[in-house]
Short mmCIF file of C-alpha atoms in Angstrom, two decimals:
data_model
loop_
_atom_site.label_atom_id
_atom_site.label_comp_id
_atom_site.label_asym_id
_atom_site.label_seq_id
_atom_site.Cartn_x
_atom_site.Cartn_y
_atom_site.Cartn_z
CA MET A 1 10.46 -24.22 -21.98
CA LYS A 2 12.62 -21.50 -20.43
CA LEU A 3 10.02 -18.83 -21.30
CA ALA A 4 7.22 -20.88 -19.70
CA SER A 5 9.25 -21.27 -16.50
CA THR A 6 9.91 -17.54 -16.39
CA LYS A 7 6.20 -16.80 -16.82
CA ILE A 8 5.25 -19.23 -14.04
CA ILE A 9 7.79 -17.69 -11.68
CA THR A 10 6.58 -14.19 -12.54
CA VAL A 11 2.92 -15.09 -11.97
CA CYS A 12 3.74 -16.79 -8.64
CA ALA A 13 5.75 -13.77 -7.51
CA LEU A 14 2.89 -11.42 -8.40
CA ILE A 15 0.38 -13.56 -6.53
CA PHE A 16 2.66 -13.64 -3.47
CA ALA A 17 3.27 -9.88 -3.61
CA THR A 18 -0.43 -9.15 -3.94
CA ASN A 19 -1.43 -11.44 -1.09
CA SER A 20 1.39 -10.43 1.24
CA ALA A 21 0.22 -6.82 1.36
CA ILE A 22 -3.30 -7.75 2.46
CA ALA A 23 -4.28 -8.00 6.11
CA THR A 24 -7.08 -10.35 7.06
CA PRO A 25 -9.54 -9.38 9.79
CA ALA A 26 -9.72 -11.36 13.01
CA THR A 27 -12.80 -13.57 13.07
CA SER A 28 -13.55 -13.32 16.78
CA GLU A 29 -12.37 -11.60 19.93
CA LYS A 30 -10.51 -14.78 20.91
CA HIS A 31 -8.76 -14.80 17.52
CA ALA A 32 -7.90 -11.10 17.87
CA ASN A 33 -6.47 -11.60 21.35
CA LYS A 34 -4.32 -14.56 20.25
CA ALA A 35 -3.07 -12.65 17.19
CA ASN A 36 -2.26 -9.69 19.43
CA GLU A 37 -0.42 -11.94 21.90
CA LEU A 38 1.74 -13.44 19.15
CA ARG A 39 2.39 -10.06 17.54
CA HIS A 40 3.43 -8.66 20.91
CA ALA A 41 5.79 -11.61 21.49
CA VAL A 42 7.65 -10.97 18.23
CA PHE A 43 8.11 -7.28 19.03
CA THR A 44 9.14 -8.08 22.62
CA MET A 45 11.88 -10.38 21.32
CA LEU A 46 12.90 -7.77 18.77
CA GLY A 47 13.17 -5.13 21.48
CA ALA A 48 15.07 -7.43 23.83
CA ASN A 49 17.67 -8.15 21.17
CA MET A 50 17.91 -4.56 19.99
CA GLY A 51 18.06 -3.10 23.50
CA ALA A 52 21.47 -4.56 24.27
CA LEU A 53 22.84 -3.47 20.90
CA GLY A 54 21.58 0.08 21.34
CA ALA A 55 23.14 0.23 24.79
CA MET A 56 26.47 -0.96 23.36
CA ALA A 57 26.35 1.54 20.51
CA LYS A 58 25.76 4.35 23.03
CA GLY A 59 28.55 3.12 25.33
CA LYS A 60 26.13 2.35 28.18
CA ILE A 61 27.34 -1.25 28.42
CA PRO A 62 30.62 -2.81 27.28
CA PHE A 63 30.90 -3.78 23.62
CA ASP A 64 30.66 -7.55 23.17
CA ALA A 65 31.19 -8.80 19.60
CA LYS A 66 29.65 -12.22 20.33
CA VAL A 67 26.44 -10.65 21.65
CA VAL A 68 26.29 -8.34 18.64
CA GLU A 69 26.63 -11.24 16.23
CA LYS A 70 24.05 -13.39 18.06
CA ASN A 71 21.52 -10.57 18.47
CA SER A 72 21.95 -9.31 14.90
CA ILE A 73 21.14 -12.78 13.57
CA ARG A 74 18.09 -12.96 15.82
CA ILE A 75 16.87 -9.52 14.71
CA ASN A 76 17.26 -10.54 11.09
CA GLN A 77 15.32 -13.77 11.69
CA LEU A 78 12.57 -11.91 13.54
CA SER A 79 12.26 -9.42 10.68
CA PHE A 80 11.04 -12.26 8.48
CA MET A 81 8.30 -13.08 11.00
CA ILE A 82 6.80 -9.61 11.40
CA ALA A 83 4.62 -9.65 8.28
CA ASP A 84 3.07 -12.97 9.27
CA TYR A 85 2.46 -12.01 12.88
CA THR A 86 0.92 -8.66 11.96
CA SER A 87 -1.28 -9.94 9.13
CA THR A 88 -4.37 -10.37 11.32
CA ASP A 89 -6.22 -7.08 11.62
CA THR A 90 -7.37 -6.85 15.23
CA SER A 91 -8.65 -3.27 15.03
CA ALA A 92 -12.33 -4.30 15.18
CA TYR A 93 -11.82 -5.78 18.65
CA LYS A 94 -10.77 -4.40 22.01
CA VAL A 95 -7.25 -5.71 22.38
CA ASP A 96 -4.48 -4.22 24.49
CA THR A 97 -2.15 -3.00 21.75
CA THR A 98 -0.08 -0.02 20.70
CA ALA A 99 -0.43 -0.96 17.02
CA LEU A 100 -2.14 1.79 15.05
CA PRO A 101 -4.82 0.86 12.48
CA ASP A 102 -2.38 1.94 9.74
CA VAL A 103 -0.59 -1.39 10.26
CA TRP A 104 -3.53 -2.89 8.38
CA THR A 105 -4.96 0.03 6.38
CA LYS A 106 -1.58 1.08 4.96
CA ARG A 107 -0.26 -2.44 4.66
CA GLU A 108 2.04 -1.85 1.70
CA ALA A 109 3.81 1.02 3.50
CA PHE A 110 4.06 -1.09 6.66
CA GLU A 111 5.58 -4.01 4.76
CA LYS A 112 8.10 -1.64 3.18
CA ARG A 113 9.21 -0.72 6.71
CA ILE A 114 9.55 -4.41 7.52
CA ASN A 115 11.70 -4.86 4.42
CA ASP A 116 13.83 -1.89 5.50
CA LEU A 117 14.44 -3.67 8.81
CA THR A 118 15.39 -6.89 7.02
CA ILE A 119 17.90 -5.05 4.84
CA ALA A 120 19.36 -3.09 7.77
CA SER A 121 19.64 -6.22 9.91
CA GLU A 122 21.38 -8.08 7.07
CA LYS A 123 23.93 -5.25 6.99
CA LEU A 124 24.32 -5.57 10.75
CA VAL A 125 24.89 -9.33 10.51
CA LYS A 126 27.60 -8.71 7.92
CA ALA A 127 29.19 -5.92 9.97
CA SER A 128 29.07 -8.03 13.15
CA THR A 129 31.57 -10.48 11.69
CA SER A 130 33.94 -7.76 10.45
CA GLY A 131 35.50 -6.91 13.79
CA ASP A 132 35.20 -3.21 12.90
CA GLU A 133 33.52 -1.69 15.96
CA SER A 134 32.72 1.62 14.27
CA ALA A 135 31.09 -0.17 11.30
CA ILE A 136 29.13 -2.33 13.73
CA LYS A 137 27.91 0.70 15.67
CA ALA A 138 26.90 2.40 12.41
CA ALA A 139 24.97 -0.72 11.39
CA ILE A 140 23.27 -0.84 14.80
CA GLY A 141 22.24 2.77 14.18
CA GLY A 142 20.83 1.74 10.80
CA VAL A 143 18.66 -0.90 12.43
CA GLY A 144 17.59 1.56 15.13
CA LYS A 145 16.57 4.05 12.46
CA THR A 146 14.29 1.49 10.81
CA CYS A 147 12.73 0.68 14.19
CA GLY A 148 12.07 4.37 14.84
CA GLY A 149 10.58 4.87 11.37
CA CYS A 150 8.06 2.15 12.04
CA HIS A 151 7.29 3.40 15.56
CA ASP A 152 6.66 6.92 14.22
CA ASN A 153 4.01 5.77 11.76
CA PHE A 154 2.56 2.52 13.03
CA ARG A 155 2.79 2.51 16.83
CA GLU A 156 0.95 4.53 19.42
CA GLU A 157 3.44 6.04 21.85
#
């Protein structure tokens, strides 16, 4: 019985992994525009939450541990949404986007970058409760590095 359960779990995990790295094309211009709007909303929220943290890490605004904790949790939650909200390939339609086609054509590499953000944001959440300002700033830098890595390869500047 235990072996059968392990096999079922393994098969389900493989199916999920295979399907998660596949982008599906938008079926109409309306669909592409809606997908683009939702994708943009996720990244806008991500940027809004990261912006304050980056400013704190650079000393541009006062350090606020409560804001760091709240924003780090939000960034982590948003990281789990990115794959879903970028899964619709809108490249066949004229949409106002800075997303490069590689978001969909190099899906596995893109999803690795998303996973890097999830891991870095989990470290930031943990650091945010430590009270160690230097550890928190280092963790903010770790999240920023993952953002930059994705921008370099998957976003038109």
